[in-house]
PDB file of C-alpha atoms in Angstrom:
ATOM      1  CA  ARG A   1     -13.910 -15.022   2.679  1.00 71.00           C
ATOM      2  CA  ALA A   2     -14.110 -14.811   6.309  1.00 77.00           C
ATOM      3  CA  SER A   3     -11.663 -17.517   6.500  1.00 84.00           C
ATOM      4  CA  HIS A   4      -9.234 -16.207   3.497  1.00 85.00           C
ATOM      5  CA  ARG A   5      -8.672 -13.014   5.581  1.00 85.00           C
ATOM      6  CA  SER A   6      -7.948 -14.437   8.846  1.00 87.00           C
ATOM      7  CA  ALA A   7      -5.602 -16.873   7.041  1.00 88.00           C
ATOM      8  CA  PHE A   8      -4.135 -13.791   5.190  1.00 88.00           C
ATOM      9  CA  LEU A   9      -3.854 -11.832   8.362  1.00 88.00           C
ATOM     10  CA  ALA A  10      -2.520 -14.854  10.714  1.00 87.00           C
ATOM     11  CA  GLN A  11       0.112 -15.223   7.690  1.00 84.00           C
ATOM     12  CA  ALA A  12       0.623 -11.726   7.477  1.00 84.00           C
ATOM     13  CA  SER A  13       1.379 -11.441  11.397  1.00 83.00           C
ATOM     14  CA  VAL A  14       4.154 -14.550  11.016  1.00 81.00           C
ATOM     15  CA  VAL A  15       6.217 -12.983   8.272  1.00 78.00           C
ATOM     16  CA  LEU A  16       5.950  -9.598  10.058  1.00 75.00           C
ATOM     17  CA  SER A  17       7.309 -10.974  12.994  1.00 79.00           C
ATOM     18  CA  GLY A  18       9.780 -13.296  11.538  1.00 76.00           C
ATOM     19  CA  SER A  19      12.515 -10.462  10.843  1.00 71.00           C
ATOM     20  CA  LEU A  20      14.716  -7.556  12.448  1.00 73.00           C
ATOM     21  CA  ASN A  21      15.954  -7.023   9.099  1.00 75.00           C
ATOM     22  CA  ASP A  22      14.918  -3.523   7.626  1.00 76.00           C
ATOM     23  CA  GLY A  23      15.205  -3.826   3.806  1.00 77.00           C
ATOM     24  CA  GLU A  24      13.819  -7.864   4.232  1.00 81.00           C
ATOM     25  CA  THR A  25      10.691  -6.386   6.290  1.00 82.00           C
ATOM     26  CA  THR A  26       9.728  -3.546   4.200  1.00 83.00           C
ATOM     27  CA  ARG A  27      10.210  -5.520   1.017  1.00 84.00           C
ATOM     28  CA  GLU A  28       7.894  -8.571   2.322  1.00 85.00           C
ATOM     29  CA  LEU A  29       5.480  -6.001   3.742  1.00 85.00           C
ATOM     30  CA  ALA A  30       4.748  -4.821   0.361  1.00 86.00           C
ATOM     31  CA  ARG A  31       4.704  -8.100  -1.554  1.00 87.00           C
ATOM     32  CA  LEU A  32       2.113  -9.479   1.354  1.00 89.00           C
ATOM     33  CA  ALA A  33      -0.240  -7.160  -0.396  1.00 91.00           C
ATOM     34  CA  ILE A  34      -0.560  -9.148  -3.995  1.00 90.00           C
ATOM     35  CA  PRO A  35      -2.711 -10.086  -4.668  1.00 88.00           C
ATOM     36  CA  PHE A  36      -4.832 -10.640  -2.216  1.00 89.00           C
ATOM     37  CA  LEU A  37      -5.218  -6.696  -1.156  1.00 93.00           C
ATOM     38  CA  ALA A  38      -4.287  -4.903  -4.380  1.00 93.00           C
ATOM     39  CA  ASP A  39      -2.528  -5.453  -7.733  1.00 91.00           C
ATOM     40  CA  VAL A  40      -0.006  -2.915  -6.657  1.00 91.00           C
ATOM     41  CA  ALA A  41       1.732  -1.753  -3.278  1.00 93.00           C
ATOM     42  CA  ALA A  42       3.718   0.876  -2.291  1.00 93.00           C
ATOM     43  CA  LEU A  43       5.530   1.035   1.208  1.00 93.00           C
ATOM     44  CA  THR A  44       7.162   4.947   1.703  1.00 94.00           C
ATOM     45  CA  LEU A  45       9.425   5.180   4.258  1.00 92.00           C
ATOM     46  CA  PRO A  46      10.317   9.079   4.506  1.00 91.00           C
ATOM     47  CA  ALA A  47      13.875  10.220   4.935  1.00 86.00           C
ATOM     48  CA  ARG A  48      15.131  10.158   8.732  1.00 81.00           C
ATOM     49  CA  GLU A  49      18.403  10.458  10.813  1.00 76.00           C
ATOM     50  CA  GLY A  50      21.159   8.970   8.276  1.00 74.00           C
ATOM     51  CA  VAL A  51      18.668   7.284   5.782  1.00 77.00           C
ATOM     52  CA  GLU A  52      17.390   8.236   2.902  1.00 83.00           C
ATOM     53  CA  GLY A  53      13.523   7.721   2.164  1.00 86.00           C
ATOM     54  CA  ARG A  54      12.472   5.274  -0.277  1.00 91.00           C
ATOM     55  CA  THR A  55       9.365   3.626  -1.638  1.00 92.00           C
ATOM     56  CA  ILE A  56       9.107  -0.153  -2.291  1.00 91.00           C
ATOM     57  CA  LEU A  57       6.731  -1.596  -4.876  1.00 90.00           C
ATOM     58  CA  ALA A  58       5.409  -4.426  -5.565  1.00 89.00           C
ATOM     59  CA  TRP A  59       3.072  -5.559  -8.119  1.00 88.00           C
ATOM     60  CA  ALA A  60       1.487  -8.857  -9.482  1.00 85.00           C
ATOM     61  CA  GLY A  61       3.324 -10.970 -11.728  1.00 76.00           C
ATOM     62  CA  GLU A  62       1.693 -11.469 -15.750  1.00 75.00           C
ATOM     63  CA  LEU A  63       0.638 -14.342 -15.148  1.00 74.00           C
ATOM     64  CA  PRO A  64      -1.476 -15.628 -12.657  1.00 73.00           C
ATOM     65  CA  GLY A  65      -0.204 -17.926  -9.566  1.00 77.00           C
ATOM     66  CA  GLN A  66       3.031 -16.093 -10.596  1.00 81.00           C
ATOM     67  CA  PRO A  67       4.793 -14.352  -7.274  1.00 84.00           C
ATOM     68  CA  PRO A  68       4.907 -10.971  -6.903  1.00 86.00           C
ATOM     69  CA  ARG A  69       7.637  -8.994  -8.666  1.00 85.00           C
ATOM     70  CA  SER A  70       8.974  -5.827  -6.757  1.00 86.00           C
ATOM     71  CA  GLY A  71      11.804  -2.725  -6.780  1.00 87.00           C
ATOM     72  CA  SER A  72      12.652   0.162  -5.201  1.00 88.00           C
ATOM     73  CA  VAL A  73      12.695   3.926  -6.126  1.00 89.00           C
ATOM     74  CA  ALA A  74      14.072   6.909  -4.184  1.00 88.00           C
ATOM     75  CA  ARG A  75      11.021   8.514  -4.983  1.00 87.00           C
ATOM     76  CA  VAL A  76       7.725   8.383  -6.329  1.00 88.00           C
ATOM     77  CA  GLU A  77       7.578   9.627 -10.034  1.00 85.00           C
ATOM     78  CA  CYS A  78       4.451  10.279 -10.296  1.00 86.00           C
ATOM     79  CA  GLU A  79       3.976  14.243  -8.750  1.00 88.00           C
ATOM     80  CA  TRP A  80       0.034  14.040  -7.394  1.00 88.00           C
ATOM     81  CA  TRP A  81       0.812  10.722  -6.127  1.00 90.00           C
ATOM     82  CA  ARG A  82       3.439  11.410  -4.269  1.00 91.00           C
ATOM     83  CA  GLY A  83       1.809  14.810  -3.028  1.00 92.00           C
ATOM     84  CA  ALA A  84      -1.060  12.225  -1.451  1.00 93.00           C
ATOM     85  CA  ILE A  85       1.803  10.200   0.072  1.00 94.00           C
ATOM     86  CA  GLU A  86       3.036  12.969   1.453  1.00 95.00           C
ATOM     87  CA  ARG A  87      -0.324  14.342   2.913  1.00 95.00           C
ATOM     88  CA  VAL A  88      -0.796  10.843   4.572  1.00 95.00           C
ATOM     89  CA  ILE A  89       2.311  10.547   6.312  1.00 96.00           C
ATOM     90  CA  ALA A  90       2.347  14.475   7.117  1.00 95.00           C
ATOM     91  CA  ASN A  91      -1.251  14.416   8.827  1.00 95.00           C
ATOM     92  CA  GLY A  92      -2.222  11.076   9.696  1.00 95.00           C
ATOM     93  CA  SER A  93      -5.083  10.329   7.635  1.00 94.00           C
ATOM     94  CA  GLY A  94      -5.562   7.908   4.679  1.00 93.00           C
ATOM     95  CA  MET A  95      -6.884   9.335   1.194  1.00 92.00           C
ATOM     96  CA  SER A  96      -8.866   7.150  -1.433  1.00 89.00           C
ATOM     97  CA  PHE A  97      -8.882   8.113  -5.100  1.00 86.00           C
ATOM     98  CA  ASN A  98     -11.408   6.649  -7.900  1.00 84.00           C
ATOM     99  CA  ALA A  99     -11.004   6.922 -11.789  1.00 76.00           C
ATOM    100  CA  GLY A 100     -13.504   8.344 -13.337  1.00 60.00           C
ATOM    101  CA  ARG A 101     -15.699  11.038 -11.945  1.00 48.00           C
ATOM    102  CA  ALA A 102     -16.807  10.848  -8.095  1.00 46.00           C
ATOM    103  CA  THR A 103     -20.335   9.977  -7.338  1.00 45.00           C
ATOM    104  CA  LEU A 104     -21.810  11.643  -4.092  1.00 41.00           C
ATOM    105  CA  ALA A 105     -21.320   8.620  -1.862  1.00 44.00           C
ATOM    106  CA  GLN A 106     -17.900   8.977  -2.960  1.00 43.00           C
ATOM    107  CA  ARG A 107     -17.850  12.721  -2.074  1.00 42.00           C
ATOM    108  CA  ALA A 108     -19.093  12.007   1.436  1.00 41.00           C
ATOM    109  CA  ALA A 109     -16.697   9.450   1.686  1.00 46.00           C
ATOM    110  CA  SER A 110     -14.066  12.283   0.878  1.00 52.00           C
ATOM    111  CA  GLU A 111     -12.953   9.739  -1.923  1.00 59.00           C
ATOM    112  CA  ALA A 112     -11.492  12.029  -4.554  1.00 70.00           C
ATOM    113  CA  VAL A 113     -10.999  11.015  -8.542  1.00 70.00           C
ATOM    114  CA  LEU A 114      -7.517  10.211  -9.964  1.00 70.00           C
ATOM    115  CA  PRO A 115      -6.256  13.874 -10.664  1.00 69.00           C
ATOM    116  CA  GLY A 116      -4.224  12.117 -12.873  1.00 69.00           C
ATOM    117  CA  PRO A 117      -2.918   8.389 -14.902  1.00 68.00           C
ATOM    118  CA  LEU A 118      -1.129   6.257 -12.278  1.00 78.00           C
ATOM    119  CA  GLN A 119       0.049   2.925 -14.209  1.00 71.00           C
ATOM    120  CA  VAL A 120       1.473  -0.135 -12.555  1.00 65.00           C
ATOM    121  CA  PRO A 121       5.295  -1.440 -13.237  1.00 66.00           C
ATOM    122  CA  GLY A 122       3.628  -3.425 -16.023  1.00 66.00           C
ATOM    123  CA  GLY A 123       2.341  -0.945 -17.560  1.00 73.00           C
ATOM    124  CA  GLU A 124      -1.567  -1.380 -16.870  1.00 72.00           C
ATOM    125  CA  MET A 125      -3.697   1.830 -15.223  1.00 82.00           C
ATOM    126  CA  VAL A 126      -5.122   1.836 -11.707  1.00 89.00           C
ATOM    127  CA  ALA A 127      -8.445   2.459 -11.120  1.00 88.00           C
ATOM    128  CA  SER A 128      -8.547   2.938  -7.802  1.00 90.00           C
ATOM    129  CA  LEU A 129      -5.891   4.081  -5.248  1.00 92.00           C
ATOM    130  CA  MET A 130      -5.873   3.817  -1.507  1.00 94.00           C
ATOM    131  CA  ILE A 131      -2.955   4.958   0.395  1.00 95.00           C
ATOM    132  CA  TYR A 132      -3.139   4.507   4.701  1.00 96.00           C
ATOM    133  CA  PRO A 133      -0.239   6.060   7.273  1.00 97.00           C
ATOM    134  CA  LEU A 134       1.585   3.793   9.022  1.00 96.00           C
ATOM    135  CA  ALA A 135       1.232   4.694  12.478  1.00 95.00           C
ATOM    136  CA  ALA A 136       2.977   3.251  15.386  1.00 94.00           C
ATOM    137  CA  ARG A 137       3.096   4.531  19.116  1.00 92.00           C
ATOM    138  CA  GLY A 138       2.211   7.943  18.198  1.00 92.00           C
ATOM    139  CA  ARG A 139       4.337   8.595  15.617  1.00 92.00           C
ATOM    140  CA  ILE A 140       3.734   8.080  11.756  1.00 95.00           C
ATOM    141  CA  LEU A 141       6.491   5.826  10.475  1.00 94.00           C
ATOM    142  CA  GLY A 142       5.441   5.849   6.038  1.00 95.00           C
ATOM    143  CA  ALA A 143       2.666   4.797   4.393  1.00 96.00           C
ATOM    144  CA  LEU A 144       1.458   2.119   2.280  1.00 96.00           C
ATOM    145  CA  SER A 145      -0.562   2.761  -0.513  1.00 95.00           C
ATOM    146  CA  LEU A 146      -2.665  -0.054  -2.559  1.00 95.00           C
ATOM    147  CA  GLY A 147      -3.876   0.158  -5.937  1.00 92.00           C
ATOM    148  CA  LEU A 148      -6.396  -1.920  -8.130  1.00 91.00           C
ATOM    149  CA  GLY A 149      -6.871  -1.726 -11.670  1.00 86.00           C
ATOM    150  CA  PRO A 150      -5.442  -4.678 -14.076  1.00 82.00           C
ATOM    151  CA  SER A 151      -7.430  -7.195 -11.891  1.00 85.00           C
ATOM    152  CA  ARG A 152     -10.710  -5.169 -12.540  1.00 85.00           C
ATOM    153  CA  ARG A 153     -11.303  -5.678  -8.924  1.00 88.00           C
ATOM    154  CA  VAL A 154     -12.987  -2.790  -6.526  1.00 85.00           C
ATOM    155  CA  PHE A 155     -12.043  -1.831  -2.608  1.00 87.00           C
ATOM    156  CA  ASP A 156     -15.400  -3.275  -0.932  1.00 86.00           C
ATOM    157  CA  ASP A 157     -15.923  -2.638   2.966  1.00 87.00           C
ATOM    158  CA  GLU A 158     -14.408  -6.062   3.650  1.00 89.00           C
ATOM    159  CA  LEU A 159     -11.625  -5.110   1.652  1.00 90.00           C
ATOM    160  CA  LEU A 160     -10.745  -1.930   3.273  1.00 90.00           C
ATOM    161  CA  ALA A 161     -11.601  -3.374   6.650  1.00 90.00           C
ATOM    162  CA  VAL A 162      -8.570  -6.251   5.781  1.00 92.00           C
ATOM    163  CA  ALA A 163      -6.436  -3.512   4.089  1.00 93.00           C
ATOM    164  CA  SER A 164      -6.702  -1.021   7.472  1.00 94.00           C
ATOM    165  CA  ASP A 165      -6.008  -4.031   9.857  1.00 93.00           C
ATOM    166  CA  PHE A 166      -3.017  -4.949   7.445  1.00 93.00           C
ATOM    167  CA  ALA A 167      -1.411  -1.644   7.470  1.00 94.00           C
ATOM    168  CA  GLY A 168      -1.791  -1.368  11.702  1.00 93.00           C
ATOM    169  CA  ARG A 169       0.023  -4.797  11.665  1.00 90.00           C
ATOM    170  CA  ALA A 170       2.579  -3.350   9.331  1.00 91.00           C
ATOM    171  CA  ALA A 171       3.305  -0.368  11.239  1.00 92.00           C
ATOM    172  CA  ILE A 172       4.007  -2.411  14.419  1.00 90.00           C
ATOM    173  CA  ALA A 173       6.195  -4.393  12.291  1.00 87.00           C
ATOM    174  CA  LEU A 174       7.974  -1.574  11.097  1.00 89.00           C
ATOM    175  CA  ASP A 175       8.300   0.298  14.482  1.00 89.00           C
ATOM    176  CA  ASN A 176       9.843  -3.083  15.578  1.00 86.00           C
ATOM    177  CA  VAL A 177      12.283  -2.895  12.907  1.00 83.00           C
ATOM    178  CA  LEU A 178      13.298   0.642  13.249  1.00 79.00           C
ATOM    179  CA  LEU A 179      13.878   0.804  17.034  1.00 73.00           C
TER     180      LEU A 179
END
């Protein structure tokens, strides 16, 4: 697993350093997470001077081995998810959610229960959601949401560590593009 993790992060670094095009980089950031880190990924960039906010979505193809599908929306439709993304961007702290009732361990780790249904674009439900702030040079550039559900995987400590590392690399790539 360690070699897969290292290979994923090395590939991500190469792809992320390959372009200074805003649209291309943000699309690749979301697509890179699928399927290694999540079943669905969303990269949310808030509005900034002269540029409208947007969320780039990527999700696993319907068949194993298919490349991730992607799209862009001006605004996340799910109200509670949008609110959570806004809180992460505002305070710079990540958030995690799981379907069902929170266990004592989850409550101790500040993990909340999904406040409502959340579907991947293919229609399947997300069971776990992580939202990471994308911070570089002391400013929050956006948020990266990673969801699991259709694959039936869970966010274990190793996957969370890789996701956190990926979010840090994504923030640096975004910072370079937005300069």
